[in-house]
Short mmCIF file of C-alpha atoms and ligand atoms in Angstrom, two decimals:
data_model
loop_
_atom_site.label_atom_id
_atom_site.label_comp_id
_atom_site.label_asym_id
_atom_site.label_seq_id
_atom_site.Cartn_x
_atom_site.Cartn_y
_atom_site.Cartn_z
CA MET F 1 -11.29 33.91 80.25
CA SER F 2 -8.76 32.57 77.73
CA ASP F 3 -10.21 31.29 74.45
CA TYR F 4 -7.34 28.80 74.24
CA PRO F 5 -9.02 25.39 74.19
CA TYR F 6 -8.50 23.01 77.10
CA ALA F 7 -6.17 25.42 78.94
CA GLY F 8 -6.07 24.51 82.60
CA ARG F 9 -7.26 20.97 81.92
CA PHE F 10 -4.37 19.49 79.98
CA PRO F 11 -0.70 20.50 79.89
CA VAL F 12 0.22 23.12 77.24
CA GLN F 13 3.25 22.02 75.18
CA ARG F 14 5.28 25.17 74.69
CA ARG F 15 8.31 23.26 73.44
CA LEU F 16 9.17 19.74 72.38
CA PRO F 17 9.27 17.84 75.66
CA ASP F 18 12.77 16.63 76.65
CA GLN F 19 11.37 13.28 77.60
CA GLY F 20 8.36 11.96 75.76
CA ARG F 21 5.12 11.66 77.71
CA PRO F 22 3.50 8.25 78.24
CA ARG F 23 1.30 7.06 75.38
CA GLU F 24 -1.57 6.09 77.69
CA GLU F 25 -1.71 9.58 79.14
CA LEU F 26 -1.85 11.14 75.67
CA LEU F 27 -4.49 8.72 74.46
CA ALA F 28 -6.62 9.53 77.49
CA GLU F 29 -6.37 13.28 76.74
CA LEU F 30 -7.27 12.70 73.10
CA ALA F 31 -10.22 10.52 74.07
CA ALA F 32 -11.56 13.20 76.41
CA MET F 33 -11.35 15.94 73.78
CA ALA F 34 -12.86 13.76 71.04
CA ALA F 35 -15.77 12.61 73.20
CA GLU F 36 -16.73 16.18 74.12
CA GLU F 37 -16.42 17.42 70.56
CA ASP F 38 -18.39 14.49 69.12
CA ALA F 39 -21.20 15.04 71.62
CA PHE F 40 -21.91 18.40 69.93
CA TRP F 41 -22.88 16.97 66.52
CA GLU F 42 -24.10 13.56 67.67
CA THR F 43 -27.38 15.32 68.59
CA GLY F 44 -28.06 15.65 64.84
CA LYS F 45 -28.37 19.43 65.16
CA CYS F 46 -25.25 20.35 63.19
CA SER F 47 -25.55 21.17 59.47
CA GLY F 48 -23.16 19.33 57.11
CA THR F 49 -19.62 18.48 58.23
CA MET F 50 -20.24 15.03 59.75
CA TYR F 51 -21.55 13.35 56.66
CA CYS F 52 -21.63 9.80 57.97
CA GLY F 53 -21.59 10.33 61.72
CA ASP F 54 -21.48 6.59 62.30
CA HIS F 55 -18.73 5.55 64.70
CA ASP F 56 -18.78 1.93 63.49
CA HIS F 57 -18.09 3.13 59.96
CA TYR F 58 -15.35 5.49 61.21
CA ALA F 59 -13.74 2.67 63.21
CA PHE F 60 -13.75 0.47 60.12
CA LEU F 61 -12.14 3.24 58.04
CA ALA F 62 -9.56 3.76 60.79
CA ARG F 63 -8.60 0.11 60.55
CA ALA F 64 -8.11 0.41 56.80
CA PHE F 65 -6.20 3.69 57.31
CA GLU F 66 -3.94 2.21 59.97
CA ARG F 67 -2.56 -0.43 57.59
CA PHE F 68 -1.22 2.20 55.18
CA ALA F 69 -1.04 5.45 57.19
CA HIS F 70 2.77 5.42 57.11
CA VAL F 71 2.98 4.78 53.37
CA ASN F 72 3.84 7.46 50.81
CA ALA F 73 1.58 7.03 47.78
CA LEU F 74 4.09 9.00 45.70
CA GLN F 75 6.50 6.05 45.83
CA ARG F 76 4.53 3.36 44.08
CA ASP F 77 7.37 0.85 43.87
CA LEU F 78 6.94 0.45 47.65
CA CYS F 79 3.14 0.37 47.61
CA PRO F 80 1.55 -1.20 44.56
CA SER F 81 -1.64 -1.28 46.66
CA ALA F 82 -1.93 2.52 46.29
CA THR F 83 -2.22 2.05 42.54
CA LYS F 84 -4.99 -0.46 43.07
CA PHE F 85 -6.83 1.85 45.53
CA GLU F 86 -6.48 4.98 43.45
CA GLY F 87 -7.32 3.21 40.19
CA GLU F 88 -10.41 1.63 41.67
CA ILE F 89 -11.61 4.82 43.43
CA VAL F 90 -11.38 6.62 40.07
CA ALA F 91 -13.05 3.71 38.23
CA MET F 92 -15.92 3.57 40.74
CA ALA F 93 -16.45 7.33 40.51
CA LEU F 94 -16.33 7.23 36.70
CA ASP F 95 -18.88 4.41 36.72
CA LEU F 96 -21.19 6.45 38.97
CA PHE F 97 -20.87 9.50 36.68
CA HIS F 98 -21.14 7.53 33.43
CA GLY F 99 -17.64 8.31 32.19
CA GLY F 100 -17.07 7.24 28.58
CA PRO F 101 -14.26 4.98 27.34
CA GLY F 102 -11.65 7.79 27.33
CA ALA F 103 -12.53 9.20 30.76
CA VAL F 104 -9.86 9.34 33.49
CA GLY F 105 -9.39 10.91 36.92
CA LEU F 106 -7.25 11.72 39.92
CA VAL F 107 -7.69 11.42 43.67
CA THR F 108 -6.87 14.75 45.31
CA THR F 109 -6.74 16.07 48.87
CA GLY F 110 -10.22 17.62 48.92
CA GLY F 111 -12.77 19.61 46.98
CA THR F 112 -10.51 22.63 46.72
CA GLY F 113 -7.73 20.34 45.49
CA SER F 114 -9.99 18.90 42.79
CA ILE F 115 -11.09 22.35 41.64
CA LEU F 116 -7.50 23.62 41.59
CA HIS F 117 -6.48 20.66 39.43
CA ALA F 118 -9.39 21.24 37.03
CA VAL F 119 -8.73 24.97 36.57
CA LEU F 120 -5.02 24.31 36.07
CA ALA F 121 -5.85 21.59 33.51
CA TYR F 122 -8.08 23.95 31.49
CA ARG F 123 -5.46 26.71 31.59
CA GLU F 124 -2.61 24.46 30.48
CA HIS F 125 -4.69 22.64 27.88
CA ALA F 126 -5.55 25.95 26.20
CA ALA F 127 -2.09 27.51 26.60
CA ASP F 128 -0.91 26.89 23.02
CA ARG F 129 -4.16 28.11 21.54
CA LEU F 130 -4.14 31.29 23.62
CA GLY F 131 -0.48 32.01 22.93
CA GLY F 132 0.16 34.11 26.04
CA ARG F 133 -3.31 35.68 26.33
CA ARG F 134 -4.98 35.42 29.74
CA PRO F 135 -7.56 32.63 29.93
CA ASN F 136 -10.90 33.11 31.67
CA VAL F 137 -13.53 30.88 33.23
CA ILE F 138 -17.16 31.76 33.95
CA LYS F 139 -18.77 30.62 37.19
CA PRO F 140 -22.24 31.20 38.62
CA GLU F 141 -21.90 33.60 41.58
CA THR F 142 -23.08 30.71 43.78
CA ALA F 143 -20.23 28.36 42.77
CA HIS F 144 -17.71 27.67 45.51
CA PRO F 145 -14.93 30.18 46.38
CA ALA F 146 -12.41 27.45 45.50
CA PHE F 147 -12.87 28.56 41.86
CA ASP F 148 -11.95 32.13 42.81
CA LYS F 149 -8.99 30.77 44.74
CA ALA F 150 -7.85 28.66 41.78
CA CYS F 151 -8.13 31.63 39.40
CA HIS F 152 -6.26 33.82 41.88
CA LEU F 153 -3.44 31.29 42.24
CA PHE F 154 -3.14 30.45 38.55
CA GLY F 155 -3.60 33.90 37.04
CA VAL F 156 -6.87 33.01 35.33
CA GLU F 157 -9.57 35.68 34.96
CA LEU F 158 -12.80 34.77 36.73
CA ARG F 159 -16.12 36.05 35.39
CA ARG F 160 -18.95 35.79 37.90
CA ALA F 161 -22.35 35.23 36.36
CA PRO F 162 -25.42 36.42 38.28
CA ILE F 163 -28.13 33.99 39.32
CA ASP F 164 -31.89 34.20 39.05
CA PRO F 165 -32.98 35.44 42.51
CA VAL F 166 -35.99 33.09 42.56
CA THR F 167 -34.55 29.83 41.21
CA THR F 168 -30.97 30.62 42.38
CA ARG F 169 -29.73 29.04 39.10
CA VAL F 170 -27.22 30.71 36.83
CA ASP F 171 -28.34 33.31 34.27
CA LEU F 172 -27.62 31.50 30.99
CA ASP F 173 -27.94 34.61 28.82
CA TRP F 174 -25.29 36.38 30.88
CA VAL F 175 -22.98 33.38 30.49
CA ALA F 176 -23.57 33.25 26.72
CA ASP F 177 -22.84 36.99 26.41
CA HIS F 178 -19.56 36.75 28.33
CA ILE F 179 -17.90 33.82 26.54
CA ASP F 180 -15.07 35.03 24.33
CA ASP F 181 -12.14 33.43 22.53
CA ALA F 182 -10.09 33.30 25.77
CA THR F 183 -12.78 31.44 27.72
CA VAL F 184 -11.47 27.99 28.65
CA ALA F 185 -14.34 26.66 30.75
CA LEU F 186 -17.81 27.28 32.15
CA ILE F 187 -18.74 26.10 35.64
CA GLY F 188 -22.01 24.64 36.92
CA SER F 189 -22.74 23.29 40.40
CA ALA F 190 -24.56 20.06 41.25
CA CYS F 191 -25.39 21.26 43.73
CA ASN F 192 -24.14 24.56 45.09
CA TYR F 193 -23.11 24.97 48.73
CA GLY F 194 -25.37 27.92 49.51
CA TYR F 195 -28.79 26.82 48.31
CA GLY F 196 -28.49 23.13 47.45
CA THR F 197 -29.81 23.92 43.96
CA VAL F 198 -28.48 22.49 40.70
CA ASP F 199 -27.53 24.77 37.79
CA PRO F 200 -29.08 24.00 34.35
CA ILE F 201 -26.28 21.60 33.38
CA ALA F 202 -27.88 20.41 30.10
CA GLU F 203 -28.22 24.02 28.88
CA LEU F 204 -24.68 24.90 30.01
CA GLY F 205 -23.51 21.78 28.14
CA SER F 206 -25.15 22.84 24.87
CA LEU F 207 -23.67 26.31 25.27
CA ALA F 208 -20.21 24.87 25.95
CA LEU F 209 -20.43 22.63 22.86
CA GLU F 210 -21.74 25.39 20.65
CA ARG F 211 -18.97 27.79 21.70
CA GLY F 212 -16.17 25.21 21.88
CA VAL F 213 -15.32 25.62 25.60
CA GLY F 214 -15.10 23.15 28.50
CA LEU F 215 -17.76 22.61 31.17
CA HIS F 216 -16.73 21.69 34.69
CA VAL F 217 -19.51 20.37 36.92
CA ASP F 218 -18.80 20.92 40.61
CA GLY F 219 -20.23 17.85 42.30
CA CYS F 220 -17.95 18.26 45.34
CA LEU F 221 -20.98 18.35 47.60
CA GLY F 222 -23.64 16.50 45.63
CA GLY F 223 -21.56 14.07 43.58
CA PHE F 224 -21.93 11.06 45.81
CA ILE F 225 -25.57 11.60 46.80
CA LEU F 226 -27.46 13.22 43.90
CA PRO F 227 -27.11 10.16 41.59
CA PHE F 228 -28.97 8.15 44.23
CA GLY F 229 -31.54 10.94 44.63
CA GLU F 230 -32.10 10.59 40.89
CA GLU F 231 -32.55 6.80 41.19
CA LEU F 232 -34.96 7.33 44.08
CA GLY F 233 -37.18 9.63 42.03
CA TYR F 234 -36.38 12.95 43.71
CA GLY F 235 -36.38 14.74 40.37
CA VAL F 236 -32.61 15.25 40.08
CA ALA F 237 -31.77 15.98 36.43
CA PRO F 238 -28.66 14.30 34.99
CA PHE F 239 -25.54 16.40 35.61
CA ASP F 240 -22.74 13.98 34.77
CA PHE F 241 -20.90 12.74 31.66
CA ARG F 242 -24.23 11.65 30.15
CA VAL F 243 -24.84 15.35 29.50
CA PRO F 244 -23.22 16.37 26.21
CA GLY F 245 -20.64 19.08 26.79
CA VAL F 246 -19.59 18.09 30.33
CA THR F 247 -15.79 17.79 30.24
CA SER F 248 -14.87 17.43 33.93
CA ILE F 249 -16.46 16.76 37.32
CA SER F 250 -15.26 17.23 40.89
CA ALA F 251 -16.82 14.98 43.57
CA ASP F 252 -15.72 14.74 47.18
CA THR F 253 -15.28 11.32 48.71
CA HIS F 254 -14.79 13.14 52.02
CA LYS F 255 -18.36 14.46 51.96
CA TYR F 256 -21.19 12.11 50.88
CA GLY F 257 -18.62 9.44 49.89
CA TYR F 258 -18.45 8.98 53.70
CA ALA F 259 -14.65 8.72 53.69
CA PHE F 260 -12.19 10.54 55.94
CA LYS F 261 -11.39 14.21 55.40
CA GLY F 262 -8.59 14.67 52.91
CA THR F 263 -9.80 13.00 49.71
CA SER F 264 -11.79 13.98 46.63
CA THR F 265 -11.93 12.98 42.98
CA VAL F 266 -11.55 15.04 39.81
CA LEU F 267 -12.65 13.32 36.62
CA PHE F 268 -11.99 14.26 33.01
CA ALA F 269 -13.98 13.17 29.97
CA ASP F 270 -10.78 13.25 27.95
CA LYS F 271 -7.27 12.17 28.89
CA ALA F 272 -5.77 15.23 27.18
CA LEU F 273 -7.17 17.49 29.91
CA ARG F 274 -5.74 15.40 32.74
CA ASP F 275 -2.42 15.14 30.95
CA ALA F 276 -2.17 18.93 30.69
CA GLN F 277 -1.31 19.33 34.37
CA TYR F 278 1.61 17.02 35.07
CA PHE F 279 4.66 18.55 36.61
CA PHE F 280 8.17 17.27 35.95
CA LEU F 281 11.70 18.42 36.63
CA THR F 282 14.04 16.01 34.88
CA ASP F 283 17.38 17.75 35.48
CA TRP F 284 17.26 18.15 39.28
CA SER F 285 20.38 16.96 41.14
CA GLY F 286 18.10 15.05 43.52
CA GLY F 287 16.87 12.86 40.68
CA LYS F 288 14.19 13.08 38.03
CA TYR F 289 11.06 14.39 39.77
CA CYS F 290 7.62 13.82 38.26
CA SER F 291 4.27 14.31 39.99
CA PRO F 292 0.91 13.43 38.49
CA GLY F 293 -0.85 16.45 39.99
CA MET F 294 -0.03 19.21 42.44
CA GLU F 295 0.63 17.18 45.56
CA GLY F 296 3.94 15.70 46.58
CA SER F 297 3.91 13.01 49.26
CA ARG F 298 0.46 11.66 50.06
CA SER F 299 -0.82 9.22 52.65
CA GLY F 300 -1.50 5.69 51.43
CA GLY F 301 -3.83 5.40 54.43
CA LEU F 302 -6.31 7.92 53.05
CA LEU F 303 -6.47 6.04 49.74
CA ALA F 304 -7.06 2.75 51.55
CA ALA F 305 -9.76 4.22 53.79
CA THR F 306 -11.55 5.94 50.90
CA TRP F 307 -11.47 2.73 48.88
CA ALA F 308 -12.77 0.80 51.91
CA SER F 309 -15.64 3.28 52.40
CA MET F 310 -16.81 2.98 48.80
CA VAL F 311 -16.44 -0.79 48.48
CA SER F 312 -18.02 -1.56 51.85
CA LEU F 313 -21.10 0.59 51.16
CA GLY F 314 -21.61 -0.21 47.49
CA ARG F 315 -24.50 1.20 45.50
CA ALA F 316 -27.03 -0.32 47.89
CA GLY F 317 -25.44 1.32 50.93
CA TYR F 318 -25.19 4.74 49.27
CA ARG F 319 -28.78 4.46 48.03
CA ARG F 320 -30.07 3.52 51.48
CA TYR F 321 -28.31 6.47 53.12
CA ALA F 322 -29.50 8.80 50.35
CA ALA F 323 -33.10 7.61 50.82
CA GLU F 324 -32.95 8.46 54.54
CA ILE F 325 -31.28 11.82 53.95
CA PHE F 326 -33.63 12.92 51.14
CA SER F 327 -36.67 11.94 53.18
CA VAL F 328 -35.54 13.84 56.29
CA ALA F 329 -34.55 16.84 54.14
CA ALA F 330 -38.06 16.88 52.66
CA ALA F 331 -39.64 16.76 56.11
CA MET F 332 -37.40 19.57 57.36
CA GLN F 333 -38.24 21.69 54.29
CA ASP F 334 -41.96 21.07 54.88
CA ALA F 335 -41.52 22.46 58.39
CA VAL F 336 -39.95 25.62 56.91
CA ARG F 337 -42.72 25.96 54.31
CA SER F 338 -45.37 25.68 57.03
CA HIS F 339 -44.36 29.18 58.21
CA GLU F 340 -45.58 31.93 55.92
CA GLU F 341 -42.81 34.24 57.22
CA LEU F 342 -40.11 31.91 55.84
CA ARG F 343 -39.20 31.35 52.18
CA VAL F 344 -37.16 28.39 50.88
CA LEU F 345 -34.80 29.55 48.15
CA GLY F 346 -35.22 27.83 44.78
CA ASP F 347 -35.93 24.13 44.40
CA PRO F 348 -33.34 22.51 46.66
CA THR F 349 -32.27 18.91 47.25
CA PHE F 350 -30.78 17.42 50.42
CA LEU F 351 -29.50 20.88 51.40
CA PHE F 352 -31.92 23.76 51.71
CA SER F 353 -31.72 27.42 52.53
CA PHE F 354 -34.37 29.85 53.67
CA THR F 355 -34.78 33.56 54.14
CA SER F 356 -37.51 35.85 55.41
CA GLU F 357 -39.10 39.04 54.17
CA ALA F 358 -40.93 39.49 57.50
CA PHE F 359 -37.82 39.83 59.72
CA ASP F 360 -34.07 39.28 59.65
CA VAL F 361 -33.71 35.51 59.42
CA TYR F 362 -30.69 35.68 61.74
CA HIS F 363 -33.13 36.08 64.60
CA VAL F 364 -34.34 32.58 63.72
CA ASN F 365 -30.72 31.44 63.76
CA ASP F 366 -30.11 33.08 67.16
CA PHE F 367 -32.95 31.12 68.71
CA LEU F 368 -31.95 27.86 67.03
CA ARG F 369 -28.36 28.30 68.24
CA ASP F 370 -29.59 28.48 71.80
CA ARG F 371 -31.38 25.20 71.19
CA GLY F 372 -28.11 23.54 70.11
CA TRP F 373 -28.56 23.86 66.33
CA ARG F 374 -25.62 24.91 64.17
CA LEU F 375 -26.72 26.20 60.76
CA ASN F 376 -24.66 28.08 58.18
CA GLY F 377 -25.29 31.76 57.58
CA GLN F 378 -25.50 33.36 54.14
CA GLN F 379 -25.85 36.88 52.76
CA TYR F 380 -27.45 38.80 49.81
CA PRO F 381 -30.10 38.01 50.94
CA ASN F 382 -29.56 37.00 54.56
CA ALA F 383 -30.41 33.32 54.75
CA VAL F 384 -29.46 30.21 56.70
CA HIS F 385 -28.92 26.75 55.33
CA MET F 386 -29.06 23.21 56.58
CA ALA F 387 -27.09 20.47 54.83
CA VAL F 388 -28.85 17.28 55.87
CA THR F 389 -26.42 14.49 56.68
CA ARG F 390 -26.77 11.12 58.38
CA PRO F 391 -26.83 12.46 61.97
CA GLN F 392 -30.16 14.18 61.13
CA THR F 393 -31.68 10.84 60.13
CA GLN F 394 -31.72 9.63 63.74
CA PRO F 395 -35.23 9.28 65.16
CA GLY F 396 -36.63 12.50 66.58
CA VAL F 397 -34.34 15.04 64.91
CA ALA F 398 -36.80 16.17 62.20
CA GLU F 399 -39.50 16.50 64.88
CA ALA F 400 -37.17 18.55 67.12
CA TRP F 401 -36.45 20.75 64.09
CA ALA F 402 -40.13 21.44 63.49
CA ALA F 403 -40.72 22.29 67.15
CA ASP F 404 -37.64 24.50 67.55
CA LEU F 405 -38.32 26.25 64.25
CA ALA F 406 -41.81 27.21 65.45
CA GLY F 407 -40.25 28.67 68.60
CA ALA F 408 -37.66 30.46 66.49
CA VAL F 409 -40.26 32.10 64.25
CA ALA F 410 -42.15 33.37 67.30
CA TYR F 411 -38.88 34.69 68.76
CA ALA F 412 -37.96 36.38 65.46
CA ARG F 413 -41.34 38.10 65.27
CA GLU F 414 -40.86 39.49 68.78
CA HIS F 415 -37.30 40.65 68.05
CA ALA F 416 -37.89 41.92 64.50
CA GLY F 417 -36.88 45.48 65.51
CA SER F 418 -33.49 44.59 67.02
CA THR F 419 -30.12 43.49 65.64
CA PRO F 420 -29.54 39.74 65.56
CA LYS F 421 -26.46 38.19 67.18
CA SER F 422 -25.43 35.79 64.39
CA GLY F 423 -24.27 36.54 60.83
CA ALA F 424 -23.08 35.07 57.52
CA ILE F 425 -20.07 32.94 58.31
CA TYR F 426 -18.66 30.07 56.23
CA GLY F 427 -17.76 27.16 58.45
CA GLY F 428 -18.30 29.19 61.61
CA VAL F 429 -14.84 30.73 61.74
CA ALA F 430 -14.57 34.45 61.03
CA GLY F 431 -16.88 37.20 62.18
CA GLY F 432 -17.46 40.87 61.43
CA MET F 433 -16.40 40.89 57.78
CA THR F 434 -18.64 42.37 55.13
CA ASP F 435 -17.41 44.90 52.60
CA GLU F 436 -14.59 46.37 54.65
CA ALA F 437 -11.26 47.26 53.13
CA ASP F 438 -8.85 44.41 52.42
CA ALA F 439 -6.47 45.66 55.12
CA PHE F 440 -9.17 45.25 57.75
CA ILE F 441 -10.09 41.76 56.55
CA LYS F 442 -6.41 40.77 56.59
CA ALA F 443 -6.13 42.02 60.16
CA VAL F 444 -9.18 39.96 61.16
CA MET F 445 -7.68 36.89 59.42
CA ALA F 446 -4.30 37.40 61.12
CA ASP F 447 -5.97 37.67 64.49
CA LEU F 448 -7.99 34.55 63.78
CA LEU F 449 -4.92 32.56 62.71
CA ASP F 450 -2.97 33.77 65.72
CA ARG F 451 -5.77 32.56 67.94
CA GLN F 452 -6.17 29.25 66.10
CA SER F 453 -2.48 28.42 66.20
CA GLY F 454 -1.18 30.39 69.18
CA LEU F 455 -0.66 29.41 72.81
CA PRO F 456 -2.12 30.95 75.95
CA PRO F 457 0.10 33.51 77.69
CA GLU F 458 2.94 32.06 79.78
CA PRO F 459 1.97 31.87 83.43
CA ALA F 460 3.87 34.49 85.44
CA ALA F 461 7.10 33.19 87.00
CA PRO F 462 6.54 32.19 90.61
C1 PLP A 1 -17.12 21.69 50.04
C2 PLP A 1 -17.30 22.22 48.66
C3 PLP A 1 -16.19 22.51 47.85
C4 PLP A 1 -14.76 22.59 48.35
O1 PLP A 1 -14.39 21.57 49.06
P1 PLP A 1 -13.34 21.45 50.26
O2 PLP A 1 -13.42 20.01 50.44
O3 PLP A 1 -13.83 22.26 51.42
O4 PLP A 1 -12.02 21.89 49.78
C5 PLP A 1 -16.44 22.85 46.54
N1 PLP A 1 -17.69 22.94 46.06
C6 PLP A 1 -18.78 22.72 46.84
C7 PLP A 1 -20.14 22.85 46.23
C8 PLP A 1 -18.61 22.35 48.16
O5 PLP A 1 -19.68 22.15 48.94
#
């Protein structure tokens, strides 16, 4: 069987068709694929990914998008609206995170984009002071790989601080011991992707102030939901610009901001940091080229849709969704805690992770997968996590979780001696990679990319 999707059902375009195909036919194919793919997560059994999961909301965003989808936000003379959208998205985010009078921000293409911009800003801002020496940043091991990617791309040294195995929060003493005069920033997550736990931001802030370095808070995942968890009394400690020492924050509108994929915000306490990462080429024959961040052309539609998501929900809408999500997350965690074989890691929020000392927790995942659940696998220790989003807040999902989890624990006990089928995979894409040599991992990646962008074999000539 070919793993090429939809082969045999819809025509495979091997070359640009000579004559275009009818729009109605294409729209019907798209509708069929979308309906099947939506049915998978509409059950509420899929961790993360579909943060809003509300087709009315998506249709509304699509209407906002459609007005400006063709517009290039880089050319503001043609679209003053993009300035309004971007300015207001940044202003609303700064308001949520208590930005002071000098605080500014950018809208980027996603969480990775925001983190890349922040790391570049810290590097450039410190360039004169370092005079050619290599800058470094210190991240908790649990902080997102986008920091490693940014350091890799920008030639910054990354120091990975261990975490406390019980709380899963960063080891502050290790961080303090590894700051030197080339350290440009510390990182803390609110919250991290793996465990849904929040690093000790206040303590990191004091350390950053004392040692004269920046502190970036990664709120990519939690930025647009944790502030409402705090308001609702879920014991979320402040992690934003109220905390002395916090100099920048990343927060994804395309996660709990409930906007379309392809937007995020990066916010700076001080304009000087943002201004460190402009790019300009004033003597190019094509004209004077200046870009505010790393991107070139950008879609005005994404700015319009993100703006529309935030303004249509408002604080009340975000708070209502957060209340539902936090309450379901608590119920789902209670179900985990009711099994003595399972252990929740740290003190999580709307996203929780659990492991087991009684058996390999991937046996639990194997059983849950057969019941239609899609959780994310982790390693060191083996664990699985569930990021609770709006699809889980439908009636019956938390109850189905409790029932299936009980079945899964029984299954895991029976299979404790054998090797589980599932493993630790980010986003469900690559398999079989642990500590193998780079060459092997590259071969696996190449194979994966070939399969994700290749075509099925040509049918034999008749
Ligand atoms: C998703 C995520 C990111 C990176 O975001 P992308 O949008 O996937 O680029 C960064 N940090 C955390 C904690 C995240 O969950």
